[in-house]
């Protein structure tokens, strides 16, 4: 028997960590129609910039009988780029009520309405001669991105076993990188990056949406949502069995049952909850650093650095693909390593490496005319910064937000995270031109300081969450939140506690009534 027990333990452990086919399909279909489109729309406007500005000018001249002035054209283009973030903020705000009412899976499906609507508006704007359609399409596409970047991590975190929760969460980051790469490939002059075919770049958006609509309906809803919001225990059990690839899911059902009487927490209630105070602060800081760490500045300088290295302007679009290739490889490597190394070392290490390479890049750009090899050092630093970002900061913030909070708190937590994400994104787009104009190549030192501050905070505050339950993670924060684990559970499950007290009172009343009846008899 002694020899059999370890075998049983190994078998059960292997059963827990298996990736079921339904889990893989759900993660791929969910990410392809969500985070892929976010990455794609971040990059898609870069290649046809010249042709879109020309379209703005032609539309303006046709309508008003005069050429658009340079200041107005620059303003229109800035709005075209930044309005995507405003739509994202709106999407992040409306996610909480949508996921509560429709569920996680159905939120992703309904969200495709925004994607298809945006694709049609942007693809037909040239035919209609209306640049307002392009602007409206960008903001609608931003709403789609804001909803998907909140709903998808919630869905993935609730359908995955804790042993592979981090690796599955990295699917979001991987598909963002693939989306950026796809936009760069389709934006090449031989494909859609030319004057006659640039609207097709926006029409392509409908393809991932239709694929997601064709696959997700055949997969189960989040088992936590089915059990906690719909009181559908049999449906939740089938969903657990489908996603976990095993028949015995009694342990998972018990964990979810413990939260049955807990109502969905609002943002204000979550912010007032002392037991998750440092979790919220950590999410806010990681999300802010995710956007403010300077990766957008890297994309701004890429073409000029490649040009300084002697690469011809015709070849630069093809060489730029190497940056996206590095992004994808780094994100995949992070997904494979996150369950072995943990979240903490990848996140802190990623920000730390970015500090080093930002400093080296600043020196190489400042003195690049003094030595022929310095532009090549700058290219290496750019690729190293992108790789450092993708191994940790590029995807783990979304994973942490899903791990820090109970299912009843997750929608509110992702709304906070999404708001910080999109406000920071908009701030970078708005302020970076002024920072770059004022500091020139020294602007990278600002981002180095941001990365250093983020790494320092995470070093002292962030616990390792690998293979830990929500209660274990809460216990790691309990001392810093100045609450006991019992107090934490009381604050997280007040309705459940009230329900238990009511049951105890009813039970006592029943006993008293029984004694009274006995006395009467």
Coordinates of C-alpha atoms in Angstrom, one line a residue:
X1 CA 0.0 0.0 0.0
X2 CA 2.9 2.3 0.8
X3 CA 4.1 2.1 -2.8
X4 CA 0.6 2.7 -4.2
X5 CA -0.1 6.0 -2.4
X6 CA 2.7 8.0 -4.1
X7 CA 1.5 6.6 -7.4
X8 CA -2.0 7.8 -6.6
X9 CA -0.7 11.2 -5.6
X10 CA 1.3 11.6 -8.8
X11 CA -1.6 10.5 -10.9
X12 CA -4.0 13.0 -9.3
X13 CA -1.4 15.7 -9.5
X14 CA -0.9 15.0 -13.2
X15 CA -4.7 14.9 -13.7
X16 CA -5.0 18.4 -12.1
X17 CA -2.4 20.0 -14.3
X18 CA -3.5 18.5 -17.7
X19 CA -4.6 21.0 -20.3
X20 CA -7.9 19.7 -21.6
X21 CA -8.9 20.3 -25.2
X22 CA -11.8 22.5 -24.2
X23 CA -9.6 24.7 -22.1
X24 CA -7.1 25.2 -24.9
X25 CA -9.9 25.9 -27.4
X26 CA -11.6 28.4 -25.1
X27 CA -8.4 30.2 -24.3
X28 CA -7.4 30.5 -28.0
X29 CA -10.8 31.4 -29.3
X30 CA -11.3 33.9 -26.5
X31 CA -7.9 35.6 -27.0
X32 CA -8.2 35.6 -30.8
X33 CA -11.4 37.6 -30.8
X34 CA -10.3 39.8 -27.9
X35 CA -6.7 40.5 -27.0
X36 CA -5.5 39.9 -30.6
X37 CA -7.8 42.7 -31.8
X38 CA -6.4 45.0 -29.1
X39 CA -2.9 44.4 -30.3
X40 CA -3.9 44.7 -33.9
X41 CA -5.6 48.0 -33.5
X42 CA -2.7 49.4 -31.5
X43 CA -0.5 49.0 -34.5
X44 CA -2.8 49.1 -37.6
X45 CA -2.8 52.9 -38.1
X46 CA 1.0 53.1 -38.3
X47 CA 1.5 51.7 -41.8
X48 CA -1.2 53.7 -43.6
X49 CA -0.4 57.0 -41.8
X50 CA 0.5 58.9 -45.0
X51 CA -2.5 57.7 -46.9
X52 CA -5.0 58.4 -44.0
X53 CA -3.7 62.0 -43.7
X54 CA -4.1 62.4 -47.5
X55 CA -7.6 61.1 -47.2
X56 CA -8.3 63.6 -44.5
X57 CA -7.0 66.4 -46.7
X58 CA -9.0 65.3 -49.8
X59 CA -12.2 65.0 -47.8
X60 CA -11.7 68.4 -46.2
X61 CA -11.0 70.1 -49.6
X62 CA -14.0 68.4 -51.2
X63 CA -16.2 69.6 -48.3
X64 CA -14.9 73.1 -47.6
X65 CA -13.2 74.0 -50.9
X66 CA -9.8 74.5 -49.4
X67 CA -6.8 72.5 -48.2
X68 CA -6.7 71.6 -44.5
X69 CA -4.0 73.5 -42.6
X70 CA -1.2 71.6 -41.0
X71 CA -2.3 72.3 -37.4
X72 CA -5.8 70.9 -38.0
X73 CA -4.4 67.9 -39.8
X74 CA -2.1 67.1 -36.9
X75 CA -5.0 67.5 -34.4
X76 CA -7.2 65.1 -36.5
X77 CA -4.4 62.6 -36.6
X78 CA -3.7 62.8 -32.9
X79 CA -7.4 62.3 -32.2
X80 CA -7.4 59.3 -34.5
X81 CA -4.7 57.7 -32.5
X82 CA -5.7 58.7 -29.0
X83 CA -9.5 58.3 -29.3
X84 CA -8.9 54.5 -29.2
X85 CA -7.9 54.9 -25.5
X86 CA -11.0 56.9 -24.7
X87 CA -13.2 54.1 -26.1
X88 CA -11.1 51.6 -24.1
X89 CA -11.8 53.6 -20.9
X90 CA -15.6 53.5 -21.6
X91 CA -15.4 49.7 -22.3
X92 CA -13.6 49.1 -19.0
X93 CA -16.2 51.0 -17.1
X94 CA -19.2 49.2 -18.6
X95 CA -17.7 45.7 -18.2
X96 CA -18.8 45.2 -14.6
X97 CA -22.6 45.3 -15.1
X98 CA -22.3 43.4 -18.4
X99 CA -20.3 40.4 -17.0
X100 CA -22.7 40.3 -14.1
X101 CA -25.9 40.2 -16.2
X102 CA -24.7 38.2 -19.3
X103 CA -21.8 36.2 -17.9
X104 CA -18.2 36.0 -18.9
X105 CA -18.5 34.0 -22.1
X106 CA -21.6 35.8 -23.4
X107 CA -19.9 39.2 -22.7
X108 CA -17.1 38.2 -25.1
X109 CA -19.7 37.1 -27.7
X110 CA -21.8 40.3 -27.4
X111 CA -18.6 42.4 -27.5
X112 CA -18.1 41.3 -31.1
X113 CA -21.0 43.6 -32.1
X114 CA -18.7 46.5 -31.4
X115 CA -15.9 45.0 -33.4
X116 CA -18.0 44.3 -36.5
X117 CA -19.6 47.8 -36.3
X118 CA -16.1 49.4 -36.0
X119 CA -14.7 47.4 -38.9
X120 CA -17.6 48.4 -41.2
X121 CA -17.3 52.1 -40.2
X122 CA -13.5 52.2 -40.8
X123 CA -13.4 50.0 -43.9
X124 CA -16.2 52.1 -45.7
X125 CA -15.0 55.6 -44.7
X126 CA -13.0 56.2 -47.9
X127 CA -15.9 55.0 -50.0
X128 CA -18.3 57.3 -48.2
X129 CA -15.8 60.2 -48.2
X130 CA -16.2 60.7 -44.4
X131 CA -13.3 60.9 -42.1
X132 CA -15.7 61.1 -39.2
X133 CA -16.6 57.4 -39.8
X134 CA -12.9 56.5 -39.2
X135 CA -12.9 58.5 -35.9
X136 CA -16.2 56.9 -34.8
X137 CA -14.9 53.4 -35.8
X138 CA -11.8 54.0 -33.7
X139 CA -13.7 54.9 -30.6
X140 CA -16.1 52.0 -31.0
X141 CA -13.1 49.6 -31.5
X142 CA -11.7 51.1 -28.3
X143 CA -14.9 50.1 -26.4
X144 CA -14.5 46.5 -27.8
X145 CA -10.9 46.5 -26.5
X146 CA -11.8 47.9 -23.1
X147 CA -14.5 45.2 -22.6
X148 CA -12.4 42.3 -23.9
X149 CA -9.2 43.2 -21.8
X150 CA -11.4 43.0 -18.6
X151 CA -13.8 40.1 -19.5
X152 CA -11.2 37.8 -21.0
X153 CA -8.8 37.6 -18.0
X154 CA -11.8 37.0 -15.7
X155 CA -13.0 34.2 -17.9
X156 CA -9.6 32.6 -18.2
X157 CA -8.9 32.8 -14.5
X158 CA -12.2 31.1 -13.6
X159 CA -11.9 28.2 -16.1
X160 CA -8.3 27.2 -15.4
X161 CA -6.8 25.1 -12.6
X162 CA -4.5 27.1 -10.2
X163 CA -1.5 25.0 -11.4
X164 CA -1.7 26.5 -14.9
X165 CA -3.5 29.7 -14.1
X166 CA -0.4 31.9 -14.8
X167 CA 0.5 30.1 -18.1
X168 CA -3.1 30.4 -19.3
X169 CA -3.2 34.1 -18.3
X170 CA -0.2 34.7 -20.5
X171 CA -2.3 33.8 -23.5
X172 CA -3.7 37.4 -23.3
X173 CA -0.2 38.9 -23.7
X174 CA 0.9 36.4 -26.4
X175 CA -2.1 37.3 -28.6
X176 CA -1.6 41.0 -28.1
X177 CA 1.9 40.5 -29.5
X178 CA 0.6 38.4 -32.4
X179 CA -2.0 41.1 -33.2
X180 CA 0.7 43.8 -33.4
X181 CA 2.8 41.5 -35.7
X182 CA -0.2 40.7 -37.9
X183 CA -0.9 44.4 -38.4
X184 CA 2.7 45.1 -39.4
X185 CA 2.6 42.2 -41.9
X186 CA -0.7 43.2 -43.5
X187 CA 0.5 46.8 -43.5
X188 CA 3.4 46.0 -45.9
X189 CA 3.2 47.8 -49.3
X190 CA 2.7 44.5 -51.1
X191 CA -0.4 43.6 -49.1
X192 CA -2.6 46.4 -47.8
X193 CA -0.1 49.2 -46.9
X194 CA -0.8 51.2 -50.1
X195 CA -3.1 54.0 -51.2
X196 CA -5.7 51.9 -52.9
X197 CA -6.0 49.1 -50.3
X198 CA -5.5 50.6 -46.8
X199 CA -9.2 50.4 -45.9
X200 CA -8.9 46.6 -46.0
X201 CA -6.6 46.8 -43.0
X202 CA -9.7 47.8 -41.0
X203 CA -12.1 45.4 -42.7
X204 CA -9.9 42.4 -41.6
X205 CA -11.1 43.0 -38.0
X206 CA -14.3 41.1 -38.7
X207 CA -12.4 37.8 -39.3
X208 CA -11.3 37.1 -35.7
X209 CA -14.7 38.3 -34.4
X210 CA -16.6 35.8 -36.6
X211 CA -14.2 33.0 -35.7
X212 CA -14.9 33.7 -32.0
X213 CA -18.6 33.8 -32.6
X214 CA -18.4 30.4 -34.3
X215 CA -16.5 28.7 -31.5
X216 CA -17.4 30.1 -28.1
X217 CA -21.1 29.2 -28.1
X218 CA -20.1 25.5 -28.1
X219 CA -18.0 25.9 -24.9
X220 CA -19.4 26.2 -21.3
X221 CA -19.8 29.4 -19.4
X222 CA -17.5 30.1 -16.4
X223 CA -18.4 27.5 -13.7
X224 CA -18.1 30.2 -11.0
X225 CA -20.6 32.4 -12.7
X226 CA -23.0 29.5 -13.2
X227 CA -22.9 28.5 -9.6
X228 CA -22.7 31.9 -7.9
X229 CA -24.9 34.0 -10.2
X230 CA -27.3 31.5 -11.7
X231 CA -27.4 28.9 -8.9
X232 CA -26.9 26.2 -11.6
X233 CA -24.9 23.5 -9.7
X234 CA -25.2 20.8 -12.4
X235 CA -24.2 23.3 -15.1
X236 CA -21.2 24.4 -13.0
X237 CA -20.2 20.8 -12.4
X238 CA -20.3 20.0 -16.1
X239 CA -18.3 23.1 -16.9
X240 CA -15.6 22.2 -14.3
X241 CA -15.5 18.7 -15.8
X242 CA -15.2 20.0 -19.3
X243 CA -12.4 22.5 -18.6
X244 CA -10.5 20.5 -16.0
X245 CA -10.7 17.2 -18.0
X246 CA -11.7 15.0 -15.1
X247 CA -14.9 13.6 -13.5
X248 CA -14.3 14.3 -9.9
X249 CA -14.6 18.1 -9.4
X250 CA -16.1 18.0 -5.9
X251 CA -13.2 20.0 -4.4
X252 CA -13.7 22.7 -7.0
X253 CA -17.4 22.8 -6.3
X254 CA -16.8 23.0 -2.6
X255 CA -14.5 26.0 -3.1
X256 CA -17.1 27.8 -5.2
X257 CA -19.9 26.8 -2.9
X258 CA -18.2 28.7 0.0
X259 CA -18.9 31.9 -1.9
X260 CA -22.5 31.1 -2.9
X261 CA -24.2 33.7 -0.7
X262 CA -21.7 36.5 -1.6
X263 CA -23.1 39.3 -3.7
X264 CA -21.2 40.9 -6.5
X265 CA -19.0 43.7 -5.0
X266 CA -19.2 47.2 -6.4
X267 CA -16.1 49.3 -7.1
X268 CA -16.8 51.6 -4.1
X269 CA -17.3 48.6 -1.8
X270 CA -14.1 47.1 -3.0
X271 CA -12.2 50.3 -2.5
X272 CA -13.6 50.5 1.1
X273 CA -12.7 46.9 1.9
X274 CA -9.6 47.1 4.1
X275 CA -8.8 43.4 3.6
X276 CA -7.9 44.0 -0.1
X277 CA -6.4 47.4 0.2
X278 CA -2.8 46.5 -0.7
X279 CA -4.0 44.1 -3.5
X280 CA -5.8 47.1 -5.1
X281 CA -2.7 49.3 -4.7
X282 CA -0.5 46.6 -6.3
X283 CA -2.9 46.3 -9.2
X284 CA -3.0 50.0 -9.8
X285 CA 0.8 50.4 -9.7
X286 CA 1.5 47.4 -12.0
X287 CA -1.1 48.5 -14.5
X288 CA 0.3 52.1 -14.4
X289 CA 3.8 50.8 -14.9
X290 CA 2.6 48.5 -17.7
X291 CA 1.6 51.6 -19.8
X292 CA 4.1 54.2 -18.5
X293 CA 7.2 52.0 -18.8
X294 CA 8.1 53.5 -22.2
X295 CA 7.4 50.8 -24.7
X296 CA 5.4 53.3 -26.8
X297 CA 8.5 55.5 -26.9
X298 CA 10.5 52.6 -28.3
X299 CA 8.1 52.3 -31.2
X300 CA 8.5 56.0 -31.9
X301 CA 12.3 55.8 -32.1
X302 CA 12.5 52.5 -34.0
X303 CA 12.5 53.8 -37.5
X304 CA 15.0 56.6 -36.9
X305 CA 17.4 54.2 -35.1
X306 CA 17.2 51.7 -37.9
X307 CA 17.9 54.5 -40.4
X308 CA 20.9 55.6 -38.4
X309 CA 22.3 52.1 -38.6
X310 CA 22.4 52.3 -42.4
X311 CA 19.2 50.4 -43.2
X312 CA 17.4 51.8 -46.2
X313 CA 13.9 53.3 -45.8
X314 CA 12.4 50.7 -48.1
X315 CA 13.7 47.9 -45.9
X316 CA 12.8 49.4 -42.5
X317 CA 9.2 48.1 -42.5
X318 CA 10.5 44.6 -43.0
X319 CA 13.2 45.0 -40.4
X320 CA 10.7 46.3 -38.0
X321 CA 9.0 42.9 -38.1
X322 CA 11.9 41.6 -36.1
X323 CA 10.7 43.7 -33.1
X324 CA 7.3 42.0 -33.2
X325 CA 9.0 38.6 -33.6
X326 CA 11.0 39.2 -30.4
X327 CA 7.8 40.2 -28.7
X328 CA 6.0 37.0 -29.6
X329 CA 9.0 34.8 -28.7
X330 CA 9.5 36.5 -25.3
X331 CA 5.8 36.3 -24.5
X332 CA 5.7 32.6 -25.3
X333 CA 8.8 32.0 -23.3
X334 CA 7.2 33.8 -20.3
X335 CA 4.1 31.7 -20.7
X336 CA 6.2 28.5 -20.5
X337 CA 8.3 29.8 -17.6
X338 CA 5.7 31.5 -15.4
X339 CA 4.6 28.3 -13.6
X340 CA 8.2 27.3 -13.0
X341 CA 9.8 30.6 -12.0
X342 CA 6.7 32.3 -10.7
X343 CA 5.1 35.7 -11.2
X344 CA 7.4 37.7 -8.9
X345 CA 10.8 37.1 -10.4
X346 CA 9.5 37.6 -14.0
X347 CA 7.8 40.9 -13.2
X348 CA 10.5 42.4 -11.0
X349 CA 13.2 41.0 -13.4
X350 CA 11.5 42.4 -16.4
X351 CA 11.3 45.9 -15.0
X352 CA 14.8 45.7 -13.7
X353 CA 16.3 44.7 -17.1
X354 CA 14.3 47.5 -18.7
X355 CA 16.0 50.0 -16.4
X356 CA 19.5 48.8 -17.4
X357 CA 18.7 48.8 -21.2
X358 CA 17.0 52.2 -21.1
X359 CA 20.2 53.6 -19.5
X360 CA 22.4 52.0 -22.1
X361 CA 20.1 53.2 -24.9
X362 CA 20.2 56.8 -23.6
X363 CA 24.0 56.7 -23.8
X364 CA 24.2 55.1 -27.2
X365 CA 21.7 57.5 -28.7
X366 CA 23.4 60.5 -27.2
X367 CA 26.9 59.6 -28.6
X368 CA 25.7 57.6 -31.7
X369 CA 27.6 60.0 -34.1
X370 CA 30.9 59.3 -32.3
X371 CA 31.3 55.6 -33.2
X372 CA 30.0 53.6 -36.1
X373 CA 28.9 50.7 -33.9
X374 CA 26.7 52.7 -31.5
X375 CA 23.6 52.6 -33.7
X376 CA 23.9 48.8 -33.7
X377 CA 24.1 48.9 -29.9
X378 CA 20.9 51.0 -30.0
X379 CA 19.1 48.3 -32.1
X380 CA 20.2 45.7 -29.6
X381 CA 18.9 47.8 -26.7
X382 CA 15.5 48.2 -28.4
X383 CA 15.1 44.5 -28.9
X384 CA 16.3 43.8 -25.3
X385 CA 13.8 46.3 -23.9
X386 CA 10.9 44.7 -25.9
X387 CA 12.0 41.2 -24.7
X388 CA 12.3 42.4 -21.1
X389 CA 8.8 43.9 -21.2
X390 CA 7.3 40.8 -22.7
X391 CA 8.8 38.2 -20.3
X392 CA 6.9 39.8 -17.3
X393 CA 5.4 43.2 -17.4
X394 CA 3.6 42.5 -20.7
X395 CA 1.1 40.0 -19.4
X396 CA 1.5 39.2 -15.7
X397 CA -0.4 42.3 -14.5
X398 CA -3.6 40.8 -16.0
X399 CA -2.8 37.5 -14.3
X400 CA -2.3 39.1 -10.9
X401 CA -5.6 41.0 -11.1
X402 CA -7.4 37.6 -11.6
X403 CA -5.5 36.0 -8.7
X404 CA -5.8 38.6 -6.0
X405 CA -9.6 38.7 -5.7
X406 CA -12.6 36.5 -5.0
X407 CA -15.0 35.9 -8.0
X408 CA -17.5 38.4 -6.5
X409 CA -14.7 41.0 -6.5
X410 CA -13.1 40.4 -9.9
X411 CA -15.4 42.5 -12.1
X412 CA -14.9 45.5 -9.9
X413 CA -11.1 44.8 -9.7
X414 CA -10.8 44.5 -13.4
X415 CA -12.8 47.7 -13.9
X416 CA -10.3 49.5 -11.6
X417 CA -7.3 47.9 -13.5
X418 CA -8.8 48.7 -16.9
X419 CA -9.5 52.3 -15.9
X420 CA -5.8 52.8 -14.8
X421 CA -4.6 51.0 -17.9
X422 CA -6.6 53.2 -20.4
X423 CA -6.0 56.5 -18.5
X424 CA -2.2 55.7 -18.5
X425 CA -2.3 54.8 -22.2
X426 CA -4.1 58.0 -23.1
X427 CA -1.6 60.0 -20.9
X428 CA 1.4 58.6 -22.6
X429 CA 0.0 59.4 -26.1
X430 CA -0.8 62.9 -25.0
X431 CA 2.4 63.8 -23.0
X432 CA 5.1 61.8 -24.8
X433 CA 5.5 64.3 -27.7
X434 CA 6.2 67.1 -25.2
X435 CA 8.5 64.9 -23.2
X436 CA 10.4 63.9 -26.3
X437 CA 10.6 67.5 -27.6
X438 CA 11.9 68.8 -24.2
X439 CA 14.3 66.0 -23.3
X440 CA 15.2 64.5 -26.7
X441 CA 17.1 61.2 -26.2
X442 CA 17.1 61.7 -22.4
X443 CA 13.4 61.0 -22.3
X444 CA 14.2 57.4 -21.8
X445 CA 15.6 58.2 -18.4
X446 CA 12.0 59.2 -17.4
X447 CA 10.9 55.7 -18.3
X448 CA 13.9 54.1 -16.5
X449 CA 12.8 55.9 -13.3
X450 CA 9.2 54.6 -13.7
X451 CA 10.5 51.0 -14.2
X452 CA 12.8 51.3 -11.2
X453 CA 10.0 52.6 -9.0
X454 CA 7.8 49.7 -10.1
X455 CA 10.4 47.1 -9.5
X456 CA 11.3 48.5 -6.1
X457 CA 7.6 48.5 -5.0
X458 CA 7.0 45.0 -6.2
X459 CA 10.2 43.7 -4.5
X460 CA 9.0 44.8 -1.1
X461 CA 5.2 44.3 -1.5
X462 CA 4.4 41.6 -4.0
X463 CA 4.2 38.0 -2.7
X464 CA 4.6 35.0 -4.9
X465 CA 1.1 33.7 -6.1
X466 CA 2.2 30.7 -8.1
X467 CA 0.1 27.6 -7.3
X468 CA -1.7 29.4 -4.4
X469 CA -5.4 29.7 -3.7
X470 CA -7.1 33.0 -3.2
X471 CA -7.2 32.4 0.6
X472 CA -3.4 31.7 0.7
X473 CA -2.8 34.9 -1.3
X474 CA -5.0 36.9 1.0
X475 CA -3.1 35.5 4.0
X476 CA 0.1 36.8 2.4
X477 CA -1.3 40.3 2.3
X478 CA -3.1 40.0 5.7
X479 CA -0.3 41.5 7.8
X480 CA 0.2 44.4 5.5
X481 CA -3.6 45.0 5.4
X482 CA -3.5 44.8 9.2
X483 CA -6.3 42.2 9.4
X484 CA -6.4 38.6 10.5
X485 CA -7.5 35.9 8.0
X486 CA -10.7 35.5 10.0
X487 CA -11.4 39.2 9.7
X488 CA -10.6 39.0 6.0
X489 CA -13.1 36.3 5.5
X490 CA -15.7 38.2 7.4
X491 CA -15.2 41.3 5.2
X492 CA -15.2 39.3 2.0
X493 CA -18.2 37.1 2.9
X494 CA -20.5 39.3 5.1
X495 CA -23.7 37.9 3.6
X496 CA -22.5 34.4 4.0
X497 CA -21.7 35.1 7.7
X498 CA -25.1 36.7 8.1
X499 CA -26.8 33.7 6.5
X500 CA -25.0 31.3 8.9
X501 CA -26.1 33.4 11.9
X502 CA -29.6 33.3 10.6
X503 CA -29.5 29.6 10.2
X504 CA -28.1 29.2 13.8
X505 CA -30.9 31.4 15.1
X506 CA -33.5 29.4 13.3
X507 CA -32.0 26.2 14.6
X508 CA -32.1 27.5 18.2
X509 CA -35.7 28.6 17.7
X510 CA -36.6 25.1 16.4
X511 CA -35.0 23.5 19.5
X512 CA -36.8 25.9 21.8
X513 CA -40.1 25.1 20.1
X514 CA -39.4 21.4 20.5
X515 CA -38.8 21.8 24.2
X516 CA -42.0 23.8 24.6
X517 CA -43.9 21.0 22.8
X518 CA -42.4 18.4 25.1
X519 CA -43.4 20.4 28.2
X520 CA -46.9 20.7 26.9
X521 CA -47.1 17.0 26.3

